[in-house]
Amino acid sequence: MSTVALGTLTAALLTLIPWSGTAVAHGSVVDPASRNYGCWQRWGDDFQNPAMAQEDPMCWQAWQDNPNAMWNWNGLYRNGSAGNFQAVVPDGQLCSGGRTEGGRYNSLDTVGAWQTTDVTDNFTVKLYDQASHGADYFQVYVTRQGFDPATQPMGWDDLQLVETTGSYAPSQNYEIPVSTSGLSGRHVVYTIWQASHMDQTYFLCSDVDFG
């Protein structure tokens, strides 16, 4: 294929992908990066690069499944959960928020060796709230020692609650200090953000390595 034809095809593909993540502003955990935010951060400018399949295979399968899961990295939420999260988000579907938004985020539930962020026993979850929704509270969970997210689907029983916060006034940046002990190796940090503007709940998986 000629360079001109390839450029035309790329432009046509981009026009088919809605960039509503920016227009419909919400938010996500940016450090340690949530799965889809990390994929967008690493590959958003180069999402058709076939090298991703070898260098970052979990992001590759996510981009192939639905690019909008990354363009809309800030829209992984459910409305109307009424705090009954385990009823609306089944085991094996935690990272997609129970296959929310018509299944847009289903690829985030895929079991495998997602790229990790190095953390220590004491770390800070940083969340970007593009729309300044505020928070009634945050709940931060970490997978239990012995659970391997690279080979096992994650369920609620695989999580231990390490932090529950009070409310946060509307802002664009929140920080949640987290303390753990006795953890090593690969884990998932699971952050639940109950927004303040309505019954809207975000379910966010971040892959980490405690070393």
PDB file of C-alpha atoms in Angstrom:
ATOM      1  CA  MET A   1       0.000   0.000   0.000  1.00  0.00           C
ATOM      2  CA  SER A   2       1.339   3.443  -0.889  1.00  0.00           C
ATOM      3  CA  THR A   3       2.115   6.042   1.781  1.00  0.00           C
ATOM      4  CA  VAL A   4      -0.709   8.247   0.474  1.00  0.00           C
ATOM      5  CA  ALA A   5      -3.217   5.396   0.578  1.00  0.00           C
ATOM      6  CA  LEU A   6      -2.125   4.367   4.057  1.00  0.00           C
ATOM      7  CA  GLY A   7      -2.477   7.927   5.285  1.00  0.00           C
ATOM      8  CA  THR A   8      -5.948   8.168   3.779  1.00  0.00           C
ATOM      9  CA  LEU A   9      -6.983   4.884   5.428  1.00  0.00           C
ATOM     10  CA  THR A  10      -5.637   6.004   8.805  1.00  0.00           C
ATOM     11  CA  ALA A  11      -7.504   9.305   8.567  1.00  0.00           C
ATOM     12  CA  ALA A  12     -10.699   7.471   7.655  1.00  0.00           C
ATOM     13  CA  LEU A  13     -10.338   5.127  10.610  1.00  0.00           C
ATOM     14  CA  LEU A  14      -9.782   8.006  12.991  1.00  0.00           C
ATOM     15  CA  THR A  15     -12.980   9.698  11.833  1.00  0.00           C
ATOM     16  CA  LEU A  16     -14.872   6.545  12.848  1.00  0.00           C
ATOM     17  CA  ILE A  17     -13.565   6.631  16.411  1.00  0.00           C
ATOM     18  CA  PRO A  18     -15.493   9.067  18.642  1.00  0.00           C
ATOM     19  CA  TRP A  19     -13.260  11.029  21.009  1.00  0.00           C
ATOM     20  CA  SER A  20     -16.056  11.416  23.537  1.00  0.00           C
ATOM     21  CA  GLY A  21     -13.706  10.724  26.437  1.00  0.00           C
ATOM     22  CA  THR A  22     -12.611  14.332  26.172  1.00  0.00           C
ATOM     23  CA  ALA A  23     -15.993  15.808  25.345  1.00  0.00           C
ATOM     24  CA  VAL A  24     -17.919  13.860  27.988  1.00  0.00           C
ATOM     25  CA  ALA A  25     -15.522  14.489  30.824  1.00  0.00           C
ATOM     26  CA  HIS A  26     -15.359  12.106  33.771  1.00  0.00           C
ATOM     27  CA  GLY A  27     -12.162  10.603  35.198  1.00  0.00           C
ATOM     28  CA  SER A  28      -9.944   7.687  36.171  1.00  0.00           C
ATOM     29  CA  VAL A  29      -6.989   6.624  38.272  1.00  0.00           C
ATOM     30  CA  VAL A  30      -3.888   7.982  36.570  1.00  0.00           C
ATOM     31  CA  ASP A  31      -1.271   6.700  39.059  1.00  0.00           C
ATOM     32  CA  PRO A  32      -0.921   3.777  39.286  1.00  0.00           C
ATOM     33  CA  ALA A  33      -2.531   3.975  35.860  1.00  0.00           C
ATOM     34  CA  SER A  34      -5.795   2.151  35.286  1.00  0.00           C
ATOM     35  CA  ARG A  35      -5.630  -0.439  32.543  1.00  0.00           C
ATOM     36  CA  ASN A  36      -7.248   1.596  29.814  1.00  0.00           C
ATOM     37  CA  TYR A  37      -5.630   4.882  30.846  1.00  0.00           C
ATOM     38  CA  GLY A  38      -2.230   3.179  30.719  1.00  0.00           C
ATOM     39  CA  CYS A  39      -2.963   1.788  27.239  1.00  0.00           C
ATOM     40  CA  TRP A  40      -4.059   5.213  26.033  1.00  0.00           C
ATOM     41  CA  GLN A  41      -1.030   6.862  27.629  1.00  0.00           C
ATOM     42  CA  ARG A  42       1.447   4.456  26.026  1.00  0.00           C
ATOM     43  CA  TRP A  43      -0.175   3.946  22.633  1.00  0.00           C
ATOM     44  CA  GLY A  44      -2.738   6.673  21.969  1.00  0.00           C
ATOM     45  CA  ASP A  45      -0.445   8.355  19.464  1.00  0.00           C
ATOM     46  CA  ASP A  46       0.570   5.051  17.866  1.00  0.00           C
ATOM     47  CA  PHE A  47      -2.357   2.698  18.381  1.00  0.00           C
ATOM     48  CA  GLN A  48      -1.995   0.946  15.005  1.00  0.00           C
ATOM     49  CA  ASN A  49       1.638  -0.001  15.581  1.00  0.00           C
ATOM     50  CA  PRO A  50       1.896  -3.804  15.184  1.00  0.00           C
ATOM     51  CA  ALA A  51       4.845  -3.779  17.600  1.00  0.00           C
ATOM     52  CA  MET A  52       2.307  -3.395  20.395  1.00  0.00           C
ATOM     53  CA  ALA A  53       1.347  -7.057  19.957  1.00  0.00           C
ATOM     54  CA  GLN A  54       4.769  -8.127  21.231  1.00  0.00           C
ATOM     55  CA  GLU A  55       5.680  -5.205  23.482  1.00  0.00           C
ATOM     56  CA  ASP A  56       2.340  -4.746  25.232  1.00  0.00           C
ATOM     57  CA  PRO A  57       0.043  -7.682  24.334  1.00  0.00           C
ATOM     58  CA  MET A  58      -2.701  -6.929  26.858  1.00  0.00           C
ATOM     59  CA  CYS A  59      -3.085  -3.416  25.488  1.00  0.00           C
ATOM     60  CA  TRP A  60      -2.920  -4.845  21.962  1.00  0.00           C
ATOM     61  CA  GLN A  61      -5.903  -7.121  22.569  1.00  0.00           C
ATOM     62  CA  ALA A  62      -7.777  -4.219  24.176  1.00  0.00           C
ATOM     63  CA  TRP A  63      -7.173  -1.907  21.219  1.00  0.00           C
ATOM     64  CA  GLN A  64      -8.240  -4.652  18.812  1.00  0.00           C
ATOM     65  CA  ASP A  65     -11.404  -5.360  20.792  1.00  0.00           C
ATOM     66  CA  ASN A  66     -12.638  -1.776  21.127  1.00  0.00           C
ATOM     67  CA  PRO A  67     -10.448   1.329  20.707  1.00  0.00           C
ATOM     68  CA  ASN A  68     -13.140   3.382  22.442  1.00  0.00           C
ATOM     69  CA  ALA A  69     -12.233   1.714  25.733  1.00  0.00           C
ATOM     70  CA  MET A  70      -9.011   3.734  25.550  1.00  0.00           C
ATOM     71  CA  TRP A  71     -10.292   6.905  23.923  1.00  0.00           C
ATOM     72  CA  ASN A  72     -12.962   6.927  26.642  1.00  0.00           C
ATOM     73  CA  TRP A  73     -10.522   6.041  29.427  1.00  0.00           C
ATOM     74  CA  ASN A  74     -12.497   8.347  31.727  1.00  0.00           C
ATOM     75  CA  GLY A  75     -15.950   6.832  31.205  1.00  0.00           C
ATOM     76  CA  LEU A  76     -15.817   3.453  32.970  1.00  0.00           C
ATOM     77  CA  TYR A  77     -18.770   3.882  35.319  1.00  0.00           C
ATOM     78  CA  ARG A  78     -22.220   2.583  36.162  1.00  0.00           C
ATOM     79  CA  ASN A  79     -25.212   4.601  37.253  1.00  0.00           C
ATOM     80  CA  GLY A  80     -27.679   3.541  39.920  1.00  0.00           C
ATOM     81  CA  SER A  81     -25.669   0.906  41.802  1.00  0.00           C
ATOM     82  CA  ALA A  82     -27.026   2.149  45.141  1.00  0.00           C
ATOM     83  CA  GLY A  83     -23.862   0.921  46.835  1.00  0.00           C
ATOM     84  CA  ASN A  84     -24.658  -2.726  46.076  1.00  0.00           C
ATOM     85  CA  PHE A  85     -21.561  -3.228  43.951  1.00  0.00           C
ATOM     86  CA  GLN A  86     -21.235  -6.990  44.195  1.00  0.00           C
ATOM     87  CA  ALA A  87     -24.768  -7.379  42.854  1.00  0.00           C
ATOM     88  CA  VAL A  88     -24.149  -5.312  39.722  1.00  0.00           C
ATOM     89  CA  VAL A  89     -20.514  -6.275  39.063  1.00  0.00           C
ATOM     90  CA  PRO A  90     -20.140 -10.083  38.935  1.00  0.00           C
ATOM     91  CA  ASP A  91     -16.917 -11.982  39.616  1.00  0.00           C
ATOM     92  CA  GLY A  92     -14.686 -11.982  36.565  1.00  0.00           C
ATOM     93  CA  GLN A  93     -16.106  -8.654  35.396  1.00  0.00           C
ATOM     94  CA  LEU A  94     -14.636  -6.278  37.969  1.00  0.00           C
ATOM     95  CA  CYS A  95     -12.317  -4.405  35.613  1.00  0.00           C
ATOM     96  CA  SER A  96     -15.114  -3.700  33.116  1.00  0.00           C
ATOM     97  CA  GLY A  97     -17.517  -2.537  35.812  1.00  0.00           C
ATOM     98  CA  GLY A  98     -19.802  -5.472  35.081  1.00  0.00           C
ATOM     99  CA  ARG A  99     -19.534  -5.056  31.300  1.00  0.00           C
ATOM    100  CA  THR A 100     -20.816  -1.529  31.588  1.00  0.00           C
ATOM    101  CA  GLU A 101     -21.441   0.880  28.708  1.00  0.00           C
ATOM    102  CA  GLY A 102     -22.678  -1.826  26.359  1.00  0.00           C
ATOM    103  CA  GLY A 103     -19.552  -3.921  26.783  1.00  0.00           C
ATOM    104  CA  ARG A 104     -17.131  -1.205  25.686  1.00  0.00           C
ATOM    105  CA  TYR A 105     -14.655  -2.144  28.429  1.00  0.00           C
ATOM    106  CA  ASN A 106     -14.935  -5.940  28.311  1.00  0.00           C
ATOM    107  CA  SER A 107     -11.314  -6.338  27.174  1.00  0.00           C
ATOM    108  CA  LEU A 108     -10.136  -4.963  30.527  1.00  0.00           C
ATOM    109  CA  ASP A 109     -11.337  -8.188  32.182  1.00  0.00           C
ATOM    110  CA  THR A 110      -8.996 -10.266  30.016  1.00  0.00           C
ATOM    111  CA  VAL A 111      -6.646 -12.307  32.178  1.00  0.00           C
ATOM    112  CA  GLY A 112      -2.968 -11.799  31.412  1.00  0.00           C
ATOM    113  CA  ALA A 113       0.245  -9.990  32.220  1.00  0.00           C
ATOM    114  CA  TRP A 114      -0.876  -6.382  32.041  1.00  0.00           C
ATOM    115  CA  GLN A 115       1.956  -3.875  32.373  1.00  0.00           C
ATOM    116  CA  THR A 116       2.499  -2.901  35.996  1.00  0.00           C
ATOM    117  CA  THR A 117       3.489   0.177  37.973  1.00  0.00           C
ATOM    118  CA  ASP A 118       6.076  -0.342  40.712  1.00  0.00           C
ATOM    119  CA  VAL A 119       4.801   0.562  44.184  1.00  0.00           C
ATOM    120  CA  THR A 120       5.940   0.192  47.778  1.00  0.00           C
ATOM    121  CA  ASP A 121       3.970  -0.833  50.874  1.00  0.00           C
ATOM    122  CA  ASN A 122       2.848   2.781  51.245  1.00  0.00           C
ATOM    123  CA  PHE A 123       1.709   4.431  48.041  1.00  0.00           C
ATOM    124  CA  THR A 124      -0.764   7.032  46.822  1.00  0.00           C
ATOM    125  CA  VAL A 125      -3.643   6.496  44.440  1.00  0.00           C
ATOM    126  CA  LYS A 126      -3.971   9.588  42.266  1.00  0.00           C
ATOM    127  CA  LEU A 127      -7.240  10.141  40.451  1.00  0.00           C
ATOM    128  CA  TYR A 128      -8.002  12.740  37.809  1.00  0.00           C
ATOM    129  CA  ASP A 129     -11.595  14.018  37.864  1.00  0.00           C
ATOM    130  CA  GLN A 130     -11.914  15.885  34.591  1.00  0.00           C
ATOM    131  CA  ALA A 131     -15.450  17.073  35.362  1.00  0.00           C
ATOM    132  CA  SER A 132     -14.875  17.909  39.059  1.00  0.00           C
ATOM    133  CA  HIS A 133     -17.656  15.575  40.172  1.00  0.00           C
ATOM    134  CA  GLY A 134     -16.322  15.253  43.712  1.00  0.00           C
ATOM    135  CA  ALA A 135     -16.569  12.026  45.684  1.00  0.00           C
ATOM    136  CA  ASP A 136     -18.890  10.736  48.385  1.00  0.00           C
ATOM    137  CA  TYR A 137     -16.048   8.290  49.114  1.00  0.00           C
ATOM    138  CA  PHE A 138     -13.342   6.119  47.631  1.00  0.00           C
ATOM    139  CA  GLN A 139     -12.744   2.469  48.417  1.00  0.00           C
ATOM    140  CA  VAL A 140      -9.335   1.029  47.551  1.00  0.00           C
ATOM    141  CA  TYR A 141      -8.790  -2.722  47.442  1.00  0.00           C
ATOM    142  CA  VAL A 142      -5.655  -4.740  46.703  1.00  0.00           C
ATOM    143  CA  THR A 143      -5.646  -8.370  45.632  1.00  0.00           C
ATOM    144  CA  ARG A 144      -4.657 -10.845  48.313  1.00  0.00           C
ATOM    145  CA  GLN A 145      -1.180 -12.340  48.442  1.00  0.00           C
ATOM    146  CA  GLY A 146      -1.149 -15.551  46.436  1.00  0.00           C
ATOM    147  CA  PHE A 147      -3.691 -14.423  43.864  1.00  0.00           C
ATOM    148  CA  ASP A 148      -2.132 -14.131  40.391  1.00  0.00           C
ATOM    149  CA  PRO A 149      -4.010 -11.708  38.109  1.00  0.00           C
ATOM    150  CA  ALA A 150      -1.842 -12.811  35.179  1.00  0.00           C
ATOM    151  CA  THR A 151      -3.424 -16.289  35.245  1.00  0.00           C
ATOM    152  CA  GLN A 152      -6.679 -16.026  37.251  1.00  0.00           C
ATOM    153  CA  PRO A 153      -9.919 -14.081  36.732  1.00  0.00           C
ATOM    154  CA  MET A 154     -10.482 -11.677  39.601  1.00  0.00           C
ATOM    155  CA  GLY A 155     -13.460 -11.950  41.924  1.00  0.00           C
ATOM    156  CA  TRP A 156     -14.570 -10.040  44.997  1.00  0.00           C
ATOM    157  CA  ASP A 157     -13.156 -12.699  47.337  1.00  0.00           C
ATOM    158  CA  ASP A 158      -9.716 -12.062  45.850  1.00  0.00           C
ATOM    159  CA  LEU A 159      -9.716  -8.490  47.167  1.00  0.00           C
ATOM    160  CA  GLN A 160      -8.860  -7.011  50.545  1.00  0.00           C
ATOM    161  CA  LEU A 161     -10.084  -3.539  51.454  1.00  0.00           C
ATOM    162  CA  VAL A 162      -7.133  -1.329  52.400  1.00  0.00           C
ATOM    163  CA  GLU A 163      -8.676   2.147  52.435  1.00  0.00           C
ATOM    164  CA  THR A 164     -12.088   3.796  52.718  1.00  0.00           C
ATOM    165  CA  THR A 165     -12.202   7.571  52.602  1.00  0.00           C
ATOM    166  CA  GLY A 166     -14.667  10.260  53.491  1.00  0.00           C
ATOM    167  CA  SER A 167     -16.007  12.760  50.995  1.00  0.00           C
ATOM    168  CA  TYR A 168     -13.885  14.903  48.690  1.00  0.00           C
ATOM    169  CA  ALA A 169     -14.997  18.342  47.521  1.00  0.00           C
ATOM    170  CA  PRO A 170     -15.231  18.792  43.752  1.00  0.00           C
ATOM    171  CA  SER A 171     -11.785  19.163  42.230  1.00  0.00           C
ATOM    172  CA  GLN A 172      -9.825  17.712  39.348  1.00  0.00           C
ATOM    173  CA  ASN A 173      -7.152  15.893  41.342  1.00  0.00           C
ATOM    174  CA  TYR A 174      -7.549  13.606  44.344  1.00  0.00           C
ATOM    175  CA  GLU A 175      -4.934  11.692  46.299  1.00  0.00           C
ATOM    176  CA  ILE A 176      -5.703   8.665  48.476  1.00  0.00           C
ATOM    177  CA  PRO A 177      -2.829   7.471  50.704  1.00  0.00           C
ATOM    178  CA  VAL A 178      -2.747   3.681  50.987  1.00  0.00           C
ATOM    179  CA  SER A 179      -0.823   1.520  53.469  1.00  0.00           C
ATOM    180  CA  THR A 180      -0.255  -2.196  52.993  1.00  0.00           C
ATOM    181  CA  SER A 181       2.049  -4.839  54.419  1.00  0.00           C
ATOM    182  CA  GLY A 182       3.244  -8.307  53.493  1.00  0.00           C
ATOM    183  CA  LEU A 183       2.563  -7.928  49.779  1.00  0.00           C
ATOM    184  CA  SER A 184       5.038  -8.814  47.050  1.00  0.00           C
ATOM    185  CA  GLY A 185       4.968  -9.306  43.322  1.00  0.00           C
ATOM    186  CA  ARG A 186       2.101  -8.610  40.941  1.00  0.00           C
ATOM    187  CA  HIS A 187      -1.240  -7.333  42.273  1.00  0.00           C
ATOM    188  CA  VAL A 188      -4.290  -5.364  41.156  1.00  0.00           C
ATOM    189  CA  VAL A 189      -5.321  -2.175  42.930  1.00  0.00           C
ATOM    190  CA  TYR A 190      -9.091  -1.879  42.584  1.00  0.00           C
ATOM    191  CA  THR A 191     -10.468   1.607  43.167  1.00  0.00           C
ATOM    192  CA  ILE A 192     -14.161   2.334  43.559  1.00  0.00           C
ATOM    193  CA  TRP A 193     -15.051   5.996  43.192  1.00  0.00           C
ATOM    194  CA  GLN A 194     -18.542   6.991  44.239  1.00  0.00           C
ATOM    195  CA  ALA A 195     -19.073  10.351  42.565  1.00  0.00           C
ATOM    196  CA  SER A 196     -21.010  13.076  44.360  1.00  0.00           C
ATOM    197  CA  HIS A 197     -23.058  14.635  41.572  1.00  0.00           C
ATOM    198  CA  MET A 198     -25.324  11.572  41.199  1.00  0.00           C
ATOM    199  CA  ASP A 199     -25.347   7.829  41.938  1.00  0.00           C
ATOM    200  CA  GLN A 200     -22.469   7.227  39.549  1.00  0.00           C
ATOM    201  CA  THR A 201     -19.747   4.725  40.431  1.00  0.00           C
ATOM    202  CA  TYR A 202     -16.391   4.141  38.742  1.00  0.00           C
ATOM    203  CA  PHE A 203     -14.670   0.725  38.911  1.00  0.00           C
ATOM    204  CA  LEU A 204     -10.968   1.008  38.127  1.00  0.00           C
ATOM    205  CA  CYS A 205      -8.267  -1.670  37.873  1.00  0.00           C
ATOM    206  CA  SER A 206      -4.596  -0.689  38.155  1.00  0.00           C
ATOM    207  CA  ASP A 207      -1.855  -3.306  37.833  1.00  0.00           C
ATOM    208  CA  VAL A 208       1.047  -2.918  40.231  1.00  0.00           C
ATOM    209  CA  ASP A 209       4.172  -4.723  41.352  1.00  0.00           C
ATOM    210  CA  PHE A 210       5.272  -4.609  44.995  1.00  0.00           C
ATOM    211  CA  GLY A 211       8.701  -5.948  44.043  1.00  0.00           C
TER     212      GLY A 211
END
